[in-house]
Amino acid sequence: VSIYQTSMPQLASMLSNLQRAPVSEQTGLPGFYNFKSQTVVTDEDFKSGGPMHLLVEAVPEMGLKLVKTKGVVEKFVIDNVESPTAN
């Protein structure tokens, strides 16, 4: 797994999508980073949906860690929908 020119907020967003849970970037590290994992991607990885799931496993290899915590999560909620009126 390799990532190039990726900021910490972008990495957090990718991990959020992969984890299907919010990931909050807490490093405060500025700039963009490149990373190439030592993990060898196999045919089985591609059959099971692609190698991006390996990104979660590569987090410690990056010198980072994911810590499960509880906190406030902002959500956008649509509670009512109406058809538009003619102008």
Backbone as XML, in Angstrom:
<?xml version="1.0"?>
<chain id="A" units="angstrom">
  <residue number="1" name="VAL">
    <atom name="N" x="0.847" y="-1.171" z="0.000"/>
    <atom name="CA" x="0.000" y="0.000" z="0.000"/>
    <atom name="C" x="0.889" y="1.229" z="0.000"/>
  </residue>
  <residue number="2" name="SER">
    <atom name="N" x="0.617" y="2.152" z="-0.894"/>
    <atom name="CA" x="1.390" y="3.382" z="-0.976"/>
    <atom name="C" x="0.449" y="4.571" z="-1.020"/>
  </residue>
  <residue number="3" name="ILE">
    <atom name="N" x="0.849" y="5.638" z="-0.358"/>
    <atom name="CA" x="0.125" y="6.901" z="-0.466"/>
    <atom name="C" x="1.160" y="7.979" z="-0.758"/>
  </residue>
  <residue number="4" name="TYR">
    <atom name="N" x="0.768" y="8.956" z="-1.551"/>
    <atom name="CA" x="1.682" y="10.015" z="-1.947"/>
    <atom name="C" x="1.010" y="11.366" z="-1.779"/>
  </residue>
  <residue number="5" name="GLN">
    <atom name="N" x="1.804" y="12.354" z="-1.374"/>
    <atom name="CA" x="1.334" y="13.724" z="-1.221"/>
    <atom name="C" x="-0.006" y="13.777" z="-0.483"/>
  </residue>
  <residue number="6" name="THR">
    <atom name="N" x="-0.038" y="13.149" z="0.691"/>
    <atom name="CA" x="-1.248" y="13.044" z="1.492"/>
    <atom name="C" x="-1.056" y="13.773" z="2.809"/>
  </residue>
  <residue number="7" name="SER">
    <atom name="N" x="-2.008" y="14.629" z="3.147"/>
    <atom name="CA" x="-1.954" y="15.344" z="4.417"/>
    <atom name="C" x="-2.560" y="14.468" z="5.512"/>
  </residue>
  <residue number="8" name="MET">
    <atom name="N" x="-2.319" y="14.824" z="6.745"/>
    <atom name="CA" x="-2.897" y="14.070" z="7.858"/>
    <atom name="C" x="-4.434" y="14.126" z="7.838"/>
  </residue>
  <residue number="9" name="PRO">
    <atom name="N" x="-5.057" y="15.294" z="7.543"/>
    <atom name="CA" x="-6.524" y="15.287" z="7.422"/>
    <atom name="C" x="-7.022" y="14.371" z="6.297"/>
  </residue>
  <residue number="10" name="GLN">
    <atom name="N" x="-6.280" y="14.308" z="5.183"/>
    <atom name="CA" x="-6.678" y="13.412" z="4.093"/>
    <atom name="C" x="-6.547" y="11.956" z="4.524"/>
  </residue>
  <residue number="11" name="LEU">
    <atom name="N" x="-5.482" y="11.635" z="5.246"/>
    <atom name="CA" x="-5.300" y="10.272" z="5.740"/>
    <atom name="C" x="-6.426" y="9.903" z="6.697"/>
  </residue>
  <residue number="12" name="ALA">
    <atom name="N" x="-6.777" y="10.822" z="7.590"/>
    <atom name="CA" x="-7.878" y="10.571" z="8.533"/>
    <atom name="C" x="-9.183" y="10.326" z="7.782"/>
  </residue>
  <residue number="13" name="SER">
    <atom name="N" x="-9.409" y="11.079" z="6.725"/>
    <atom name="CA" x="-10.625" y="10.896" z="5.923"/>
    <atom name="C" x="-10.635" y="9.519" z="5.247"/>
  </residue>
  <residue number="14" name="MET">
    <atom name="N" x="-9.500" y="9.112" z="4.688"/>
    <atom name="CA" x="-9.411" y="7.782" z="4.070"/>
    <atom name="C" x="-9.678" y="6.689" z="5.098"/>
  </residue>
  <residue number="15" name="LEU">
    <atom name="N" x="-9.072" y="6.832" z="6.284"/>
    <atom name="CA" x="-9.263" y="5.831" z="7.335"/>
    <atom name="C" x="-10.710" y="5.817" z="7.819"/>
  </residue>
  <residue number="16" name="SER">
    <atom name="N" x="-11.346" y="6.983" z="7.872"/>
    <atom name="CA" x="-12.771" y="7.045" z="8.244"/>
    <atom name="C" x="-13.615" y="6.224" z="7.284"/>
  </residue>
  <residue number="17" name="ASN">
    <atom name="N" x="-13.347" y="6.393" z="5.994"/>
    <atom name="CA" x="-14.102" y="5.650" z="4.980"/>
    <atom name="C" x="-13.855" y="4.154" z="5.098"/>
  </residue>
  <residue number="18" name="LEU">
    <atom name="N" x="-12.616" y="3.774" z="5.329"/>
    <atom name="CA" x="-12.287" y="2.355" z="5.428"/>
    <atom name="C" x="-12.840" y="1.725" z="6.701"/>
  </residue>
  <residue number="19" name="GLN">
    <atom name="N" x="-12.814" y="2.466" z="7.795"/>
    <atom name="CA" x="-13.283" y="1.960" z="9.087"/>
    <atom name="C" x="-14.801" y="2.075" z="9.233"/>
  </residue>
  <residue number="20" name="ARG">
    <atom name="N" x="-15.397" y="2.893" z="8.349"/>
    <atom name="CA" x="-16.831" y="3.213" z="8.454"/>
    <atom name="C" x="-17.147" y="3.778" z="9.844"/>
  </residue>
  <residue number="21" name="ALA">
    <atom name="N" x="-16.236" y="4.609" z="10.307"/>
    <atom name="CA" x="-16.371" y="5.280" z="11.601"/>
    <atom name="C" x="-15.549" y="6.564" z="11.526"/>
  </residue>
  <residue number="22" name="PRO">
    <atom name="N" x="-15.955" y="7.589" z="12.257"/>
    <atom name="CA" x="-15.196" y="8.836" z="12.211"/>
    <atom name="C" x="-13.775" y="8.656" z="12.740"/>
  </residue>
  <residue number="23" name="VAL">
    <atom name="N" x="-12.815" y="9.221" z="12.023"/>
    <atom name="CA" x="-11.422" y="9.251" z="12.479"/>
    <atom name="C" x="-11.034" y="10.721" z="12.556"/>
  </residue>
  <residue number="24" name="SER">
    <atom name="N" x="-10.661" y="11.155" z="13.738"/>
    <atom name="CA" x="-10.306" y="12.547" z="13.975"/>
    <atom name="C" x="-8.792" y="12.696" z="13.934"/>
  </residue>
  <residue number="25" name="GLU">
    <atom name="N" x="-8.318" y="13.595" z="13.103"/>
    <atom name="CA" x="-6.882" y="13.837" z="12.976"/>
    <atom name="C" x="-6.418" y="14.648" z="14.178"/>
  </residue>
  <residue number="26" name="GLN">
    <atom name="N" x="-5.557" y="14.095" z="14.991"/>
    <atom name="CA" x="-5.093" y="14.748" z="16.214"/>
    <atom name="C" x="-3.592" y="15.002" z="16.228"/>
  </residue>
  <residue number="27" name="THR">
    <atom name="N" x="-2.899" y="14.695" z="15.117"/>
    <atom name="CA" x="-1.444" y="14.857" z="15.126"/>
    <atom name="C" x="-1.028" y="16.314" z="15.035"/>
  </residue>
  <residue number="28" name="GLY">
    <atom name="N" x="-1.794" y="17.099" z="14.300"/>
    <atom name="CA" x="-1.428" y="18.492" z="14.081"/>
    <atom name="C" x="-0.246" y="18.650" z="13.136"/>
  </residue>
  <residue number="29" name="LEU">
    <atom name="N" x="0.171" y="17.563" z="12.499"/>
    <atom name="CA" x="1.315" y="17.618" z="11.590"/>
    <atom name="C" x="0.931" y="18.331" z="10.294"/>
  </residue>
  <residue number="30" name="PRO">
    <atom name="N" x="1.687" y="19.373" z="9.925"/>
    <atom name="CA" x="1.387" y="20.083" z="8.674"/>
    <atom name="C" x="2.033" y="19.383" z="7.485"/>
  </residue>
  <residue number="31" name="GLY">
    <atom name="N" x="1.639" y="19.782" z="6.312"/>
    <atom name="CA" x="2.308" y="19.309" z="5.104"/>
    <atom name="C" x="1.727" y="18.032" z="4.530"/>
  </residue>
  <residue number="32" name="PHE">
    <atom name="N" x="2.455" y="17.500" z="3.569"/>
    <atom name="CA" x="2.026" y="16.314" z="2.836"/>
    <atom name="C" x="3.091" y="15.240" z="2.965"/>
  </residue>
  <residue number="33" name="TYR">
    <atom name="N" x="2.661" y="13.985" z="2.966"/>
    <atom name="CA" x="3.557" y="12.870" z="3.235"/>
    <atom name="C" x="3.411" y="11.779" z="2.191"/>
  </residue>
  <residue number="34" name="ASN">
    <atom name="N" x="4.489" y="11.036" z="2.011"/>
    <atom name="CA" x="4.512" y="9.842" z="1.160"/>
    <atom name="C" x="4.773" y="8.650" z="2.075"/>
  </residue>
  <residue number="35" name="PHE">
    <atom name="N" x="4.149" y="7.535" z="1.760"/>
    <atom name="CA" x="4.358" y="6.320" z="2.547"/>
    <atom name="C" x="4.229" y="5.111" z="1.642"/>
  </residue>
  <residue number="36" name="LYS">
    <atom name="N" x="5.154" y="4.183" z="1.794"/>
    <atom name="CA" x="5.078" y="2.910" z="1.071"/>
    <atom name="C" x="5.238" y="1.795" z="2.095"/>
  </residue>
  <residue number="37" name="SER">
    <atom name="N" x="4.202" y="0.972" z="2.218"/>
    <atom name="CA" x="4.193" y="-0.121" z="3.183"/>
    <atom name="C" x="5.103" y="-1.251" z="2.723"/>
  </residue>
  <residue number="38" name="GLN">
    <atom name="N" x="5.630" y="-1.975" z="3.684"/>
    <atom name="CA" x="6.439" y="-3.158" z="3.394"/>
    <atom name="C" x="5.560" y="-4.383" z="3.136"/>
  </residue>
  <residue number="39" name="THR">
    <atom name="N" x="4.258" y="-4.241" z="3.389"/>
    <atom name="CA" x="3.317" y="-5.343" z="3.191"/>
    <atom name="C" x="3.211" y="-5.679" z="1.709"/>
  </residue>
  <residue number="40" name="VAL">
    <atom name="N" x="3.277" y="-6.947" z="1.404"/>
    <atom name="CA" x="3.155" y="-7.410" z="0.021"/>
    <atom name="C" x="1.672" y="-7.642" z="-0.276"/>
  </residue>
  <residue number="41" name="VAL">
    <atom name="N" x="1.179" y="-6.987" z="-1.324"/>
    <atom name="CA" x="-0.214" y="-7.130" z="-1.733"/>
    <atom name="C" x="-0.343" y="-8.389" z="-2.572"/>
  </residue>
  <residue number="42" name="THR">
    <atom name="N" x="-1.333" y="-9.217" z="-2.231"/>
    <atom name="CA" x="-1.527" y="-10.485" z="-2.931"/>
    <atom name="C" x="-2.775" y="-10.442" z="-3.811"/>
  </residue>
  <residue number="43" name="ASP">
    <atom name="N" x="-2.935" y="-11.461" z="-4.643"/>
    <atom name="CA" x="-4.145" y="-11.576" z="-5.463"/>
    <atom name="C" x="-5.378" y="-11.658" z="-4.574"/>
  </residue>
  <residue number="44" name="GLU">
    <atom name="N" x="-5.252" y="-12.316" z="-3.435"/>
    <atom name="CA" x="-6.381" y="-12.446" z="-2.510"/>
    <atom name="C" x="-6.840" y="-11.081" z="-1.997"/>
  </residue>
  <residue number="45" name="ASP">
    <atom name="N" x="-5.907" y="-10.170" z="-1.802"/>
    <atom name="CA" x="-6.266" y="-8.817" z="-1.373"/>
    <atom name="C" x="-7.160" y="-8.141" z="-2.410"/>
  </residue>
  <residue number="46" name="PHE">
    <atom name="N" x="-6.837" y="-8.326" z="-3.685"/>
    <atom name="CA" x="-7.652" y="-7.733" z="-4.741"/>
    <atom name="C" x="-9.014" y="-8.414" z="-4.834"/>
  </residue>
  <residue number="47" name="LYS">
    <atom name="N" x="-9.061" y="-9.717" z="-4.623"/>
    <atom name="CA" x="-10.330" y="-10.453" z="-4.666"/>
    <atom name="C" x="-11.251" y="-10.042" z="-3.530"/>
  </residue>
  <residue number="48" name="SER">
    <atom name="N" x="-10.678" y="-9.632" z="-2.404"/>
    <atom name="CA" x="-11.499" y="-9.271" z="-1.243"/>
    <atom name="C" x="-11.819" y="-7.782" z="-1.195"/>
  </residue>
  <residue number="49" name="GLY">
    <atom name="N" x="-11.752" y="-7.107" z="-2.343"/>
    <atom name="CA" x="-12.164" y="-5.712" z="-2.383"/>
    <atom name="C" x="-11.036" y="-4.719" z="-2.577"/>
  </residue>
  <residue number="50" name="GLY">
    <atom name="N" x="-9.864" y="-5.176" z="-2.838"/>
    <atom name="CA" x="-8.751" y="-4.269" z="-3.085"/>
    <atom name="C" x="-7.859" y="-4.121" z="-1.873"/>
  </residue>
  <residue number="51" name="PRO">
    <atom name="N" x="-6.654" y="-3.615" z="-2.114"/>
    <atom name="CA" x="-5.657" y="-3.557" z="-1.048"/>
    <atom name="C" x="-5.821" y="-2.389" z="-0.080"/>
  </residue>
  <residue number="52" name="MET">
    <atom name="N" x="-6.792" y="-1.505" z="-0.289"/>
    <atom name="CA" x="-6.898" y="-0.334" z="0.584"/>
    <atom name="C" x="-7.181" y="-0.709" z="2.039"/>
  </residue>
  <residue number="53" name="HIS">
    <atom name="N" x="-7.814" y="-1.870" z="2.296"/>
    <atom name="CA" x="-8.045" y="-2.273" z="3.686"/>
    <atom name="C" x="-6.722" y="-2.472" z="4.421"/>
  </residue>
  <residue number="54" name="LEU">
    <atom name="N" x="-5.653" y="-2.703" z="3.651"/>
    <atom name="CA" x="-4.330" y="-2.859" z="4.261"/>
    <atom name="C" x="-3.805" y="-1.548" z="4.826"/>
  </residue>
  <residue number="55" name="LEU">
    <atom name="N" x="-4.393" y="-0.421" z="4.395"/>
    <atom name="CA" x="-3.970" y="0.878" z="4.913"/>
    <atom name="C" x="-4.192" y="0.960" z="6.417"/>
  </residue>
  <residue number="56" name="VAL">
    <atom name="N" x="-5.303" y="0.423" z="6.894"/>
    <atom name="CA" x="-5.582" y="0.424" z="8.334"/>
    <atom name="C" x="-4.503" y="-0.369" z="9.069"/>
  </residue>
  <residue number="57" name="GLU">
    <atom name="N" x="-4.128" y="-1.510" z="8.517"/>
    <atom name="CA" x="-3.086" y="-2.338" z="9.138"/>
    <atom name="C" x="-1.712" y="-1.679" z="9.077"/>
  </residue>
  <residue number="58" name="ALA">
    <atom name="N" x="-1.512" y="-0.760" z="8.115"/>
    <atom name="CA" x="-0.213" y="-0.106" z="7.946"/>
    <atom name="C" x="-0.038" y="1.117" z="8.847"/>
  </residue>
  <residue number="59" name="VAL">
    <atom name="N" x="-1.080" y="1.539" z="9.539"/>
    <atom name="CA" x="-0.985" y="2.734" z="10.381"/>
    <atom name="C" x="0.181" y="2.654" z="11.370"/>
  </residue>
  <residue number="60" name="PRO">
    <atom name="N" x="0.367" y="1.559" z="12.118"/>
    <atom name="CA" x="1.522" y="1.495" z="13.026"/>
    <atom name="C" x="2.864" y="1.578" z="12.288"/>
  </residue>
  <residue number="61" name="GLU">
    <atom name="N" x="2.900" y="1.043" z="11.074"/>
    <atom name="CA" x="4.116" y="1.095" z="10.270"/>
    <atom name="C" x="4.474" y="2.548" z="9.918"/>
  </residue>
  <residue number="62" name="MET">
    <atom name="N" x="3.464" y="3.426" z="9.904"/>
    <atom name="CA" x="3.672" y="4.851" z="9.631"/>
    <atom name="C" x="4.144" y="5.601" z="10.872"/>
  </residue>
  <residue number="63" name="GLY">
    <atom name="N" x="4.156" y="4.904" z="12.006"/>
    <atom name="CA" x="4.509" y="5.580" z="13.254"/>
    <atom name="C" x="3.309" y="6.257" z="13.888"/>
  </residue>
  <residue number="64" name="LEU">
    <atom name="N" x="2.110" y="5.878" z="13.453"/>
    <atom name="CA" x="0.862" y="6.439" z="13.971"/>
    <atom name="C" x="0.078" y="5.343" z="14.659"/>
  </residue>
  <residue number="65" name="LYS">
    <atom name="N" x="-0.972" y="5.730" z="15.378"/>
    <atom name="CA" x="-1.860" y="4.721" z="15.943"/>
    <atom name="C" x="-3.279" y="5.249" z="15.971"/>
  </residue>
  <residue number="66" name="LEU">
    <atom name="N" x="-4.207" y="4.327" z="15.812"/>
    <atom name="CA" x="-5.630" y="4.630" z="15.944"/>
    <atom name="C" x="-6.048" y="4.261" z="17.353"/>
  </residue>
  <residue number="67" name="VAL">
    <atom name="N" x="-6.690" y="5.196" z="18.028"/>
    <atom name="CA" x="-7.142" y="4.959" z="19.398"/>
    <atom name="C" x="-8.654" y="5.125" z="19.422"/>
  </residue>
  <residue number="68" name="LYS">
    <atom name="N" x="-9.350" y="4.087" z="19.852"/>
    <atom name="CA" x="-10.800" y="4.139" z="19.925"/>
    <atom name="C" x="-11.202" y="4.932" z="21.165"/>
  </residue>
  <residue number="69" name="THR">
    <atom name="N" x="-11.964" y="5.999" z="20.969"/>
    <atom name="CA" x="-12.443" y="6.828" z="22.073"/>
    <atom name="C" x="-13.908" y="7.176" z="21.848"/>
  </residue>
  <residue number="70" name="LYS">
    <atom name="N" x="-14.501" y="7.760" z="22.847"/>
    <atom name="CA" x="-15.867" y="8.263" z="22.726"/>
    <atom name="C" x="-15.797" y="9.782" z="22.694"/>
  </residue>
  <residue number="71" name="GLY">
    <atom name="N" x="-16.665" y="10.382" z="21.900"/>
    <atom name="CA" x="-16.682" y="11.828" z="21.806"/>
    <atom name="C" x="-17.888" y="12.289" z="21.020"/>
  </residue>
  <residue number="72" name="VAL">
    <atom name="N" x="-17.969" y="13.578" z="20.847"/>
    <atom name="CA" x="-19.070" y="14.188" z="20.114"/>
    <atom name="C" x="-18.777" y="14.094" z="18.624"/>
  </residue>
  <residue number="73" name="VAL">
    <atom name="N" x="-19.784" y="13.671" z="17.861"/>
    <atom name="CA" x="-19.661" y="13.592" z="16.413"/>
    <atom name="C" x="-20.760" y="14.446" z="15.807"/>
  </residue>
  <residue number="74" name="GLU">
    <atom name="N" x="-20.359" y="15.412" z="14.977"/>
    <atom name="CA" x="-21.347" y="16.249" z="14.317"/>
    <atom name="C" x="-21.949" y="15.489" z="13.145"/>
  </residue>
  <residue number="75" name="LYS">
    <atom name="N" x="-23.280" y="15.616" z="13.005"/>
    <atom name="CA" x="-23.988" y="14.964" z="11.905"/>
    <atom name="C" x="-24.915" y="15.960" z="11.257"/>
  </residue>
  <residue number="76" name="PHE">
    <atom name="N" x="-25.139" y="15.785" z="9.995"/>
    <atom name="CA" x="-26.113" y="16.571" z="9.249"/>
    <atom name="C" x="-27.338" y="15.687" z="9.088"/>
  </residue>
  <residue number="77" name="VAL">
    <atom name="N" x="-28.480" y="16.135" z="9.626"/>
    <atom name="CA" x="-29.694" y="15.322" z="9.610"/>
    <atom name="C" x="-30.772" y="16.026" z="8.800"/>
  </residue>
  <residue number="78" name="ILE">
    <atom name="N" x="-31.365" y="15.311" z="7.858"/>
    <atom name="CA" x="-32.515" y="15.813" z="7.106"/>
    <atom name="C" x="-33.749" y="15.198" z="7.746"/>
  </residue>
  <residue number="79" name="ASP">
    <atom name="N" x="-34.570" y="16.045" z="8.359"/>
    <atom name="CA" x="-35.737" y="15.504" z="9.055"/>
    <atom name="C" x="-37.046" y="15.739" z="8.320"/>
  </residue>
  <residue number="80" name="ASN">
    <atom name="N" x="-36.993" y="16.464" z="7.175"/>
    <atom name="CA" x="-38.216" y="16.716" z="6.437"/>
    <atom name="C" x="-37.862" y="17.014" z="4.977"/>
  </residue>
  <residue number="81" name="VAL">
    <atom name="N" x="-38.666" y="16.481" z="4.062"/>
    <atom name="CA" x="-38.457" y="16.730" z="2.646"/>
    <atom name="C" x="-39.808" y="17.072" z="2.036"/>
  </residue>
  <residue number="82" name="GLU">
    <atom name="N" x="-39.845" y="18.149" z="1.250"/>
    <atom name="CA" x="-41.066" y="18.551" z="0.566"/>
    <atom name="C" x="-40.771" y="18.760" z="-0.894"/>
  </residue>
  <residue number="83" name="SER">
    <atom name="N" x="-41.761" y="18.510" z="-1.746"/>
    <atom name="CA" x="-41.612" y="18.776" z="-3.169"/>
    <atom name="C" x="-41.516" y="20.272" z="-3.387"/>
  </residue>
  <residue number="84" name="PRO">
    <atom name="N" x="-40.727" y="20.705" z="-4.359"/>
    <atom name="CA" x="-40.624" y="22.149" z="-4.619"/>
    <atom name="C" x="-41.926" y="22.702" z="-5.174"/>
  </residue>
  <residue number="85" name="THR">
    <atom name="N" x="-42.189" y="23.964" z="-4.872"/>
    <atom name="CA" x="-43.402" y="24.607" z="-5.395"/>
    <atom name="C" x="-43.059" y="25.319" z="-6.696"/>
  </residue>
  <residue number="86" name="ALA">
    <atom name="N" x="-44.048" y="25.488" z="-7.570"/>
    <atom name="CA" x="-43.841" y="26.182" z="-8.844"/>
    <atom name="C" x="-43.637" y="27.651" z="-8.575"/>
  </residue>
  <residue number="87" name="ASN">
    <atom name="N" x="-42.737" y="28.291" z="-9.326"/>
    <atom name="CA" x="-42.488" y="29.736" z="-9.148"/>
    <atom name="C" x="-43.396" y="30.532" z="-10.020"/>
  </residue>
</chain>
